[in-house]
Amino acid sequence: MQDVTITVNGRPVQAGIDERTLLLDFVRDVAGLTGTHNGCLEARCGCCSLEVDGAIVKSCNVLAVQVDGSSVTTIEGLSPERLRPVEHITSQSLAGHYQPLEALGADAGDLHPVQAAFHACHALQCGFCTPGMVMVLKNYLEENPEPTRDDVRTAIAGNLCRCTGYQHIIDAGMQAAEAMRGGVCRTAIESPDGAPTGAGAQAGAVAGVGAGPGVGVATGEV
């Protein structure tokens, strides 16, 4: 066992852990932040991407003891969260399967520009890869504020998505870049012929639960 202290989203997390504990498992099981997902355990899919001292790492390929004393940012650290009621009742919740009917989420106006762009452009379906995609693009756009679509494709080359076909993810990357330069995060991306290619405000929540006035932010336990 080894004692480590890792600052996760601004909060020091101290624990005695097995030296073989992955950073992914530390974040999920010790810090209790389940937005970072385990997709492959081989550093291939990018689902577990997060920031360590400002650099993107695949947390399934890093030991927690290697980042002792470092600062880690996960998807939950990109926008403030609070417990909020589940407003869109499902048949399962009506049947009493989900109680209490509350979930961690963020107000739409508080989302990071990359999260807001994913929501606006419907850049997700199942959402499993989305936290890693968002973290990678957030990090990339901070250093490369004026990307081309090919640049965005290259930035996410280490992240796999089995649902979307990637085009709306690229749309979201371009819209987020504009917003991070001081522009407005629109409700849909327009193609060169003027037709909307995003799904607007009706898009599902960004890798979390619920849509509408409140937007989930990658907090579902998977």
PDB file of C-alpha atoms in Angstrom:
ATOM      1  CA  MET A   1       0.000   0.000   0.000  1.00  0.00           C
ATOM      2  CA  GLN A   2       1.096   3.548  -0.689  1.00  0.00           C
ATOM      3  CA  ASP A   3      -0.380   6.866   0.408  1.00  0.00           C
ATOM      4  CA  VAL A   4      -1.069   9.304  -2.407  1.00  0.00           C
ATOM      5  CA  THR A   5      -2.673  12.726  -2.627  1.00  0.00           C
ATOM      6  CA  ILE A   6      -4.059  13.786  -5.977  1.00  0.00           C
ATOM      7  CA  THR A   7      -5.950  17.021  -6.532  1.00  0.00           C
ATOM      8  CA  VAL A   8      -9.042  16.112  -8.553  1.00  0.00           C
ATOM      9  CA  ASN A   9     -11.047  19.017  -9.953  1.00  0.00           C
ATOM     10  CA  GLY A  10      -9.552  21.290  -7.303  1.00  0.00           C
ATOM     11  CA  ARG A  11     -10.248  18.923  -4.392  1.00  0.00           C
ATOM     12  CA  PRO A  12      -7.375  17.045  -2.694  1.00  0.00           C
ATOM     13  CA  VAL A  13      -8.108  13.323  -2.563  1.00  0.00           C
ATOM     14  CA  GLN A  14      -5.887  11.327  -0.216  1.00  0.00           C
ATOM     15  CA  ALA A  15      -5.935   7.556   0.071  1.00  0.00           C
ATOM     16  CA  GLY A  16      -3.826   4.497   0.747  1.00  0.00           C
ATOM     17  CA  ILE A  17      -3.865   2.451  -2.443  1.00  0.00           C
ATOM     18  CA  ASP A  18      -2.319  -0.604  -4.002  1.00  0.00           C
ATOM     19  CA  GLU A  19       0.678   0.469  -6.089  1.00  0.00           C
ATOM     20  CA  ARG A  20      -0.952  -1.183  -9.120  1.00  0.00           C
ATOM     21  CA  THR A  21      -4.071   1.007  -8.966  1.00  0.00           C
ATOM     22  CA  LEU A  22      -4.737   2.725 -12.269  1.00  0.00           C
ATOM     23  CA  LEU A  23      -5.464   6.434 -12.340  1.00  0.00           C
ATOM     24  CA  LEU A  24      -8.773   5.492 -13.994  1.00  0.00           C
ATOM     25  CA  ASP A  25      -9.731   3.363 -10.984  1.00  0.00           C
ATOM     26  CA  PHE A  26      -8.544   6.028  -8.538  1.00  0.00           C
ATOM     27  CA  VAL A  27     -10.776   8.640 -10.172  1.00  0.00           C
ATOM     28  CA  ARG A  28     -13.806   6.352 -10.360  1.00  0.00           C
ATOM     29  CA  ASP A  29     -13.526   4.278  -7.182  1.00  0.00           C
ATOM     30  CA  VAL A  30     -11.637   6.537  -4.773  1.00  0.00           C
ATOM     31  CA  ALA A  31     -12.654  10.024  -5.884  1.00  0.00           C
ATOM     32  CA  GLY A  32     -16.123   8.747  -6.810  1.00  0.00           C
ATOM     33  CA  LEU A  33     -16.236  10.461 -10.211  1.00  0.00           C
ATOM     34  CA  THR A  34     -17.666   8.008 -12.729  1.00  0.00           C
ATOM     35  CA  GLY A  35     -17.800  10.268 -15.780  1.00  0.00           C
ATOM     36  CA  THR A  36     -14.403   8.939 -16.887  1.00  0.00           C
ATOM     37  CA  HIS A  37     -15.196   5.647 -18.596  1.00  0.00           C
ATOM     38  CA  ASN A  38     -13.349   2.345 -18.922  1.00  0.00           C
ATOM     39  CA  GLY A  39     -13.499   1.324 -22.560  1.00  0.00           C
ATOM     40  CA  CYS A  40     -10.555  -0.958 -23.298  1.00  0.00           C
ATOM     41  CA  LEU A  41      -7.799  -0.908 -20.620  1.00  0.00           C
ATOM     42  CA  GLU A  42      -5.294  -0.834 -23.508  1.00  0.00           C
ATOM     43  CA  ALA A  43      -5.029   2.928 -24.188  1.00  0.00           C
ATOM     44  CA  ARG A  44      -6.703   2.401 -27.557  1.00  0.00           C
ATOM     45  CA  CYS A  45     -10.187   3.913 -27.332  1.00  0.00           C
ATOM     46  CA  GLY A  46      -9.712   7.217 -25.487  1.00  0.00           C
ATOM     47  CA  CYS A  47     -12.841   6.847 -23.314  1.00  0.00           C
ATOM     48  CA  CYS A  48     -10.761   7.378 -20.171  1.00  0.00           C
ATOM     49  CA  SER A  49      -8.980  10.559 -21.316  1.00  0.00           C
ATOM     50  CA  LEU A  50      -8.498  13.268 -18.707  1.00  0.00           C
ATOM     51  CA  GLU A  51      -5.994  16.012 -17.900  1.00  0.00           C
ATOM     52  CA  VAL A  52      -2.993  15.652 -15.594  1.00  0.00           C
ATOM     53  CA  ASP A  53      -1.310  18.993 -14.926  1.00  0.00           C
ATOM     54  CA  GLY A  54      -2.878  20.324 -18.113  1.00  0.00           C
ATOM     55  CA  ALA A  55      -1.827  17.460 -20.387  1.00  0.00           C
ATOM     56  CA  ILE A  56      -4.158  14.810 -21.795  1.00  0.00           C
ATOM     57  CA  VAL A  57      -3.475  11.247 -20.666  1.00  0.00           C
ATOM     58  CA  LYS A  58      -5.341   7.978 -21.074  1.00  0.00           C
ATOM     59  CA  SER A  59      -5.941   7.128 -17.457  1.00  0.00           C
ATOM     60  CA  CYS A  60      -6.161   3.379 -18.058  1.00  0.00           C
ATOM     61  CA  ASN A  61      -2.462   3.481 -18.938  1.00  0.00           C
ATOM     62  CA  VAL A  62      -1.207   5.503 -15.964  1.00  0.00           C
ATOM     63  CA  LEU A  63      -0.710   4.369 -12.388  1.00  0.00           C
ATOM     64  CA  ALA A  64      -2.168   6.588  -9.698  1.00  0.00           C
ATOM     65  CA  VAL A  65       1.156   6.599  -7.856  1.00  0.00           C
ATOM     66  CA  GLN A  66       2.751   8.155 -10.950  1.00  0.00           C
ATOM     67  CA  VAL A  67       0.635  11.282 -10.541  1.00  0.00           C
ATOM     68  CA  ASP A  68       0.925  11.606  -6.752  1.00  0.00           C
ATOM     69  CA  GLY A  69       0.937  15.339  -6.018  1.00  0.00           C
ATOM     70  CA  SER A  70      -0.444  16.264  -9.436  1.00  0.00           C
ATOM     71  CA  SER A  71      -3.631  18.045 -10.448  1.00  0.00           C
ATOM     72  CA  VAL A  72      -6.232  16.051 -12.396  1.00  0.00           C
ATOM     73  CA  THR A  73      -9.224  17.453 -14.286  1.00  0.00           C
ATOM     74  CA  THR A  74     -12.072  15.146 -15.278  1.00  0.00           C
ATOM     75  CA  ILE A  75     -15.240  15.780 -17.266  1.00  0.00           C
ATOM     76  CA  GLU A  76     -17.033  16.672 -14.017  1.00  0.00           C
ATOM     77  CA  GLY A  77     -14.597  19.544 -13.513  1.00  0.00           C
ATOM     78  CA  LEU A  78     -15.636  21.411 -16.664  1.00  0.00           C
ATOM     79  CA  SER A  79     -18.919  22.797 -15.331  1.00  0.00           C
ATOM     80  CA  PRO A  80     -20.502  23.172 -11.883  1.00  0.00           C
ATOM     81  CA  GLU A  81     -22.831  20.369 -10.852  1.00  0.00           C
ATOM     82  CA  ARG A  82     -25.740  20.143  -8.470  1.00  0.00           C
ATOM     83  CA  LEU A  83     -28.437  17.646  -7.622  1.00  0.00           C
ATOM     84  CA  ARG A  84     -31.516  18.407  -9.652  1.00  0.00           C
ATOM     85  CA  PRO A  85     -34.860  16.658 -10.115  1.00  0.00           C
ATOM     86  CA  VAL A  86     -35.297  14.397 -13.126  1.00  0.00           C
ATOM     87  CA  GLU A  87     -37.797  16.371 -15.179  1.00  0.00           C
ATOM     88  CA  HIS A  88     -38.399  13.923 -18.016  1.00  0.00           C
ATOM     89  CA  ILE A  89     -40.176  11.032 -16.348  1.00  0.00           C
ATOM     90  CA  THR A  90     -39.769   7.619 -17.941  1.00  0.00           C
ATOM     91  CA  SER A  91     -41.909   4.531 -17.604  1.00  0.00           C
ATOM     92  CA  GLN A  92     -39.215   2.981 -15.441  1.00  0.00           C
ATOM     93  CA  SER A  93     -39.195   5.924 -13.031  1.00  0.00           C
ATOM     94  CA  LEU A  94     -42.992   5.908 -12.887  1.00  0.00           C
ATOM     95  CA  ALA A  95     -42.761   2.254 -11.916  1.00  0.00           C
ATOM     96  CA  GLY A  96     -40.520   3.252  -9.013  1.00  0.00           C
ATOM     97  CA  HIS A  97     -37.297   1.804 -10.423  1.00  0.00           C
ATOM     98  CA  TYR A  98     -35.339   5.069 -10.001  1.00  0.00           C
ATOM     99  CA  GLN A  99     -35.743   6.728  -6.612  1.00  0.00           C
ATOM    100  CA  PRO A 100     -35.109   9.382  -5.517  1.00  0.00           C
ATOM    101  CA  LEU A 101     -35.733  11.069  -8.848  1.00  0.00           C
ATOM    102  CA  GLU A 102     -32.665  13.280  -8.705  1.00  0.00           C
ATOM    103  CA  ALA A 103     -29.406  13.249 -10.609  1.00  0.00           C
ATOM    104  CA  LEU A 104     -26.226  15.278 -10.778  1.00  0.00           C
ATOM    105  CA  GLY A 105     -26.353  17.758 -13.617  1.00  0.00           C
ATOM    106  CA  ALA A 106     -25.445  21.246 -14.748  1.00  0.00           C
ATOM    107  CA  ASP A 107     -27.483  24.145 -16.032  1.00  0.00           C
ATOM    108  CA  ALA A 108     -27.188  24.561 -19.790  1.00  0.00           C
ATOM    109  CA  GLY A 109     -25.767  28.068 -19.376  1.00  0.00           C
ATOM    110  CA  ASP A 110     -22.903  26.767 -17.219  1.00  0.00           C
ATOM    111  CA  LEU A 111     -21.562  24.201 -19.686  1.00  0.00           C
ATOM    112  CA  HIS A 112     -18.031  24.472 -21.030  1.00  0.00           C
ATOM    113  CA  PRO A 113     -18.105  25.589 -24.697  1.00  0.00           C
ATOM    114  CA  VAL A 114     -17.112  22.094 -25.844  1.00  0.00           C
ATOM    115  CA  GLN A 115     -19.909  20.511 -23.812  1.00  0.00           C
ATOM    116  CA  ALA A 116     -22.382  23.085 -25.106  1.00  0.00           C
ATOM    117  CA  ALA A 117     -21.305  22.415 -28.687  1.00  0.00           C
ATOM    118  CA  PHE A 118     -21.717  18.652 -28.260  1.00  0.00           C
ATOM    119  CA  HIS A 119     -25.205  19.281 -26.909  1.00  0.00           C
ATOM    120  CA  ALA A 120     -26.110  21.689 -29.714  1.00  0.00           C
ATOM    121  CA  CYS A 121     -24.717  19.571 -32.540  1.00  0.00           C
ATOM    122  CA  HIS A 122     -26.015  16.208 -31.287  1.00  0.00           C
ATOM    123  CA  ALA A 123     -22.430  14.960 -31.274  1.00  0.00           C
ATOM    124  CA  LEU A 124     -23.256  11.817 -29.309  1.00  0.00           C
ATOM    125  CA  GLN A 125     -25.587   8.858 -29.263  1.00  0.00           C
ATOM    126  CA  CYS A 126     -24.866   6.363 -26.484  1.00  0.00           C
ATOM    127  CA  GLY A 127     -22.506   8.880 -24.820  1.00  0.00           C
ATOM    128  CA  PHE A 128     -19.958   6.341 -23.626  1.00  0.00           C
ATOM    129  CA  CYS A 129     -17.044   7.886 -25.551  1.00  0.00           C
ATOM    130  CA  THR A 130     -18.204  11.470 -25.036  1.00  0.00           C
ATOM    131  CA  PRO A 131     -16.332  12.398 -21.825  1.00  0.00           C
ATOM    132  CA  GLY A 132     -13.019  11.425 -23.418  1.00  0.00           C
ATOM    133  CA  MET A 133     -13.894  13.217 -26.656  1.00  0.00           C
ATOM    134  CA  VAL A 134     -14.830  16.388 -24.774  1.00  0.00           C
ATOM    135  CA  MET A 135     -11.656  16.364 -22.674  1.00  0.00           C
ATOM    136  CA  VAL A 136      -9.405  15.822 -25.695  1.00  0.00           C
ATOM    137  CA  LEU A 137     -11.064  18.564 -27.745  1.00  0.00           C
ATOM    138  CA  LYS A 138     -11.098  20.993 -24.819  1.00  0.00           C
ATOM    139  CA  ASN A 139      -7.367  20.513 -24.340  1.00  0.00           C
ATOM    140  CA  TYR A 140      -6.633  20.718 -28.067  1.00  0.00           C
ATOM    141  CA  LEU A 141      -8.688  23.858 -28.696  1.00  0.00           C
ATOM    142  CA  GLU A 142      -7.063  25.702 -25.805  1.00  0.00           C
ATOM    143  CA  GLU A 143      -3.757  25.364 -27.656  1.00  0.00           C
ATOM    144  CA  ASN A 144      -5.132  25.491 -31.219  1.00  0.00           C
ATOM    145  CA  PRO A 145      -7.962  28.041 -31.300  1.00  0.00           C
ATOM    146  CA  GLU A 146      -8.408  28.193 -35.081  1.00  0.00           C
ATOM    147  CA  PRO A 147      -8.522  24.595 -36.318  1.00  0.00           C
ATOM    148  CA  THR A 148      -9.650  23.290 -39.666  1.00  0.00           C
ATOM    149  CA  ARG A 149     -12.004  20.326 -39.871  1.00  0.00           C
ATOM    150  CA  ASP A 150      -8.999  18.151 -40.713  1.00  0.00           C
ATOM    151  CA  ASP A 151      -7.247  19.447 -37.582  1.00  0.00           C
ATOM    152  CA  VAL A 152     -10.219  18.372 -35.458  1.00  0.00           C
ATOM    153  CA  ARG A 153     -10.197  14.953 -37.120  1.00  0.00           C
ATOM    154  CA  THR A 154      -6.512  14.597 -36.233  1.00  0.00           C
ATOM    155  CA  ALA A 155      -7.123  15.759 -32.658  1.00  0.00           C
ATOM    156  CA  ILE A 156      -9.656  12.994 -32.002  1.00  0.00           C
ATOM    157  CA  ALA A 157      -7.755  10.302 -33.907  1.00  0.00           C
ATOM    158  CA  GLY A 158      -7.024   8.510 -30.630  1.00  0.00           C
ATOM    159  CA  ASN A 159     -10.681   8.429 -29.580  1.00  0.00           C
ATOM    160  CA  LEU A 160     -13.073   5.835 -30.939  1.00  0.00           C
ATOM    161  CA  CYS A 161     -16.814   6.299 -31.397  1.00  0.00           C
ATOM    162  CA  ARG A 162     -19.040   3.411 -32.516  1.00  0.00           C
ATOM    163  CA  CYS A 163     -22.232   5.454 -32.934  1.00  0.00           C
ATOM    164  CA  THR A 164     -22.005   8.822 -34.616  1.00  0.00           C
ATOM    165  CA  GLY A 165     -19.832   8.478 -37.705  1.00  0.00           C
ATOM    166  CA  TYR A 166     -17.796  11.384 -36.245  1.00  0.00           C
ATOM    167  CA  GLN A 167     -19.245  14.138 -38.466  1.00  0.00           C
ATOM    168  CA  HIS A 168     -21.301  15.793 -35.736  1.00  0.00           C
ATOM    169  CA  ILE A 169     -18.318  15.510 -33.379  1.00  0.00           C
ATOM    170  CA  ILE A 170     -16.275  17.472 -35.909  1.00  0.00           C
ATOM    171  CA  ASP A 171     -19.147  19.968 -36.216  1.00  0.00           C
ATOM    172  CA  ALA A 172     -19.057  20.351 -32.445  1.00  0.00           C
ATOM    173  CA  GLY A 173     -15.301  20.859 -32.433  1.00  0.00           C
ATOM    174  CA  MET A 174     -15.582  23.658 -34.978  1.00  0.00           C
ATOM    175  CA  GLN A 175     -18.451  25.330 -33.109  1.00  0.00           C
ATOM    176  CA  ALA A 176     -16.622  25.044 -29.788  1.00  0.00           C
ATOM    177  CA  ALA A 177     -13.518  26.618 -31.329  1.00  0.00           C
ATOM    178  CA  GLU A 178     -15.611  29.582 -32.439  1.00  0.00           C
ATOM    179  CA  ALA A 179     -17.198  29.915 -29.002  1.00  0.00           C
ATOM    180  CA  MET A 180     -13.824  29.697 -27.247  1.00  0.00           C
ATOM    181  CA  ARG A 181     -12.547  32.507 -29.500  1.00  0.00           C
ATOM    182  CA  GLY A 182     -15.364  34.663 -28.190  1.00  0.00           C
ATOM    183  CA  GLY A 183     -18.137  33.747 -30.579  1.00  0.00           C
ATOM    184  CA  VAL A 184     -21.606  32.469 -29.810  1.00  0.00           C
ATOM    185  CA  CYS A 185     -22.404  28.788 -29.344  1.00  0.00           C
ATOM    186  CA  ARG A 186     -25.208  28.360 -31.863  1.00  0.00           C
ATOM    187  CA  THR A 187     -27.984  25.809 -31.545  1.00  0.00           C
ATOM    188  CA  ALA A 188     -26.983  24.101 -34.792  1.00  0.00           C
ATOM    189  CA  ILE A 189     -24.059  24.019 -37.198  1.00  0.00           C
ATOM    190  CA  GLU A 190     -24.871  24.967 -40.760  1.00  0.00           C
ATOM    191  CA  SER A 191     -23.422  23.136 -43.738  1.00  0.00           C
ATOM    192  CA  PRO A 192     -22.030  25.143 -46.690  1.00  0.00           C
ATOM    193  CA  ASP A 193     -25.459  25.093 -48.387  1.00  0.00           C
ATOM    194  CA  GLY A 194     -27.116  26.541 -45.277  1.00  0.00           C
ATOM    195  CA  ALA A 195     -28.833  23.360 -44.120  1.00  0.00           C
ATOM    196  CA  PRO A 196     -28.517  22.540 -40.411  1.00  0.00           C
ATOM    197  CA  THR A 197     -26.451  19.460 -39.652  1.00  0.00           C
ATOM    198  CA  GLY A 198     -26.734  19.562 -35.847  1.00  0.00           C
ATOM    199  CA  ALA A 199     -29.786  18.576 -33.867  1.00  0.00           C
ATOM    200  CA  GLY A 200     -30.042  21.864 -31.965  1.00  0.00           C
ATOM    201  CA  ALA A 201     -31.370  22.205 -28.469  1.00  0.00           C
ATOM    202  CA  GLN A 202     -33.248  18.915 -28.755  1.00  0.00           C
ATOM    203  CA  ALA A 203     -29.981  16.984 -28.592  1.00  0.00           C
ATOM    204  CA  GLY A 204     -29.444  14.556 -25.752  1.00  0.00           C
ATOM    205  CA  ALA A 205     -27.493  15.567 -22.694  1.00  0.00           C
ATOM    206  CA  VAL A 206     -23.712  15.624 -22.917  1.00  0.00           C
ATOM    207  CA  ALA A 207     -22.733  12.150 -21.717  1.00  0.00           C
ATOM    208  CA  GLY A 208     -25.038  12.351 -18.731  1.00  0.00           C
ATOM    209  CA  VAL A 209     -28.693  12.337 -17.804  1.00  0.00           C
ATOM    210  CA  GLY A 210     -31.618  14.449 -18.884  1.00  0.00           C
ATOM    211  CA  ALA A 211     -31.984  17.336 -21.310  1.00  0.00           C
ATOM    212  CA  GLY A 212     -34.135  20.436 -21.374  1.00  0.00           C
ATOM    213  CA  PRO A 213     -33.454  23.286 -18.902  1.00  0.00           C
ATOM    214  CA  GLY A 214     -30.813  21.243 -17.099  1.00  0.00           C
ATOM    215  CA  VAL A 215     -28.179  19.199 -18.854  1.00  0.00           C
ATOM    216  CA  GLY A 216     -26.438  16.158 -17.415  1.00  0.00           C
ATOM    217  CA  VAL A 217     -22.653  16.178 -17.462  1.00  0.00           C
ATOM    218  CA  ALA A 218     -21.188  12.707 -17.605  1.00  0.00           C
ATOM    219  CA  THR A 219     -22.190  11.590 -14.159  1.00  0.00           C
ATOM    220  CA  GLY A 220     -23.991   8.333 -14.909  1.00  0.00           C
ATOM    221  CA  GLU A 221     -22.399   5.249 -13.413  1.00  0.00           C
ATOM    222  CA  VAL A 222     -21.368   2.990 -16.297  1.00  0.00           C
TER     223      VAL A 222
END
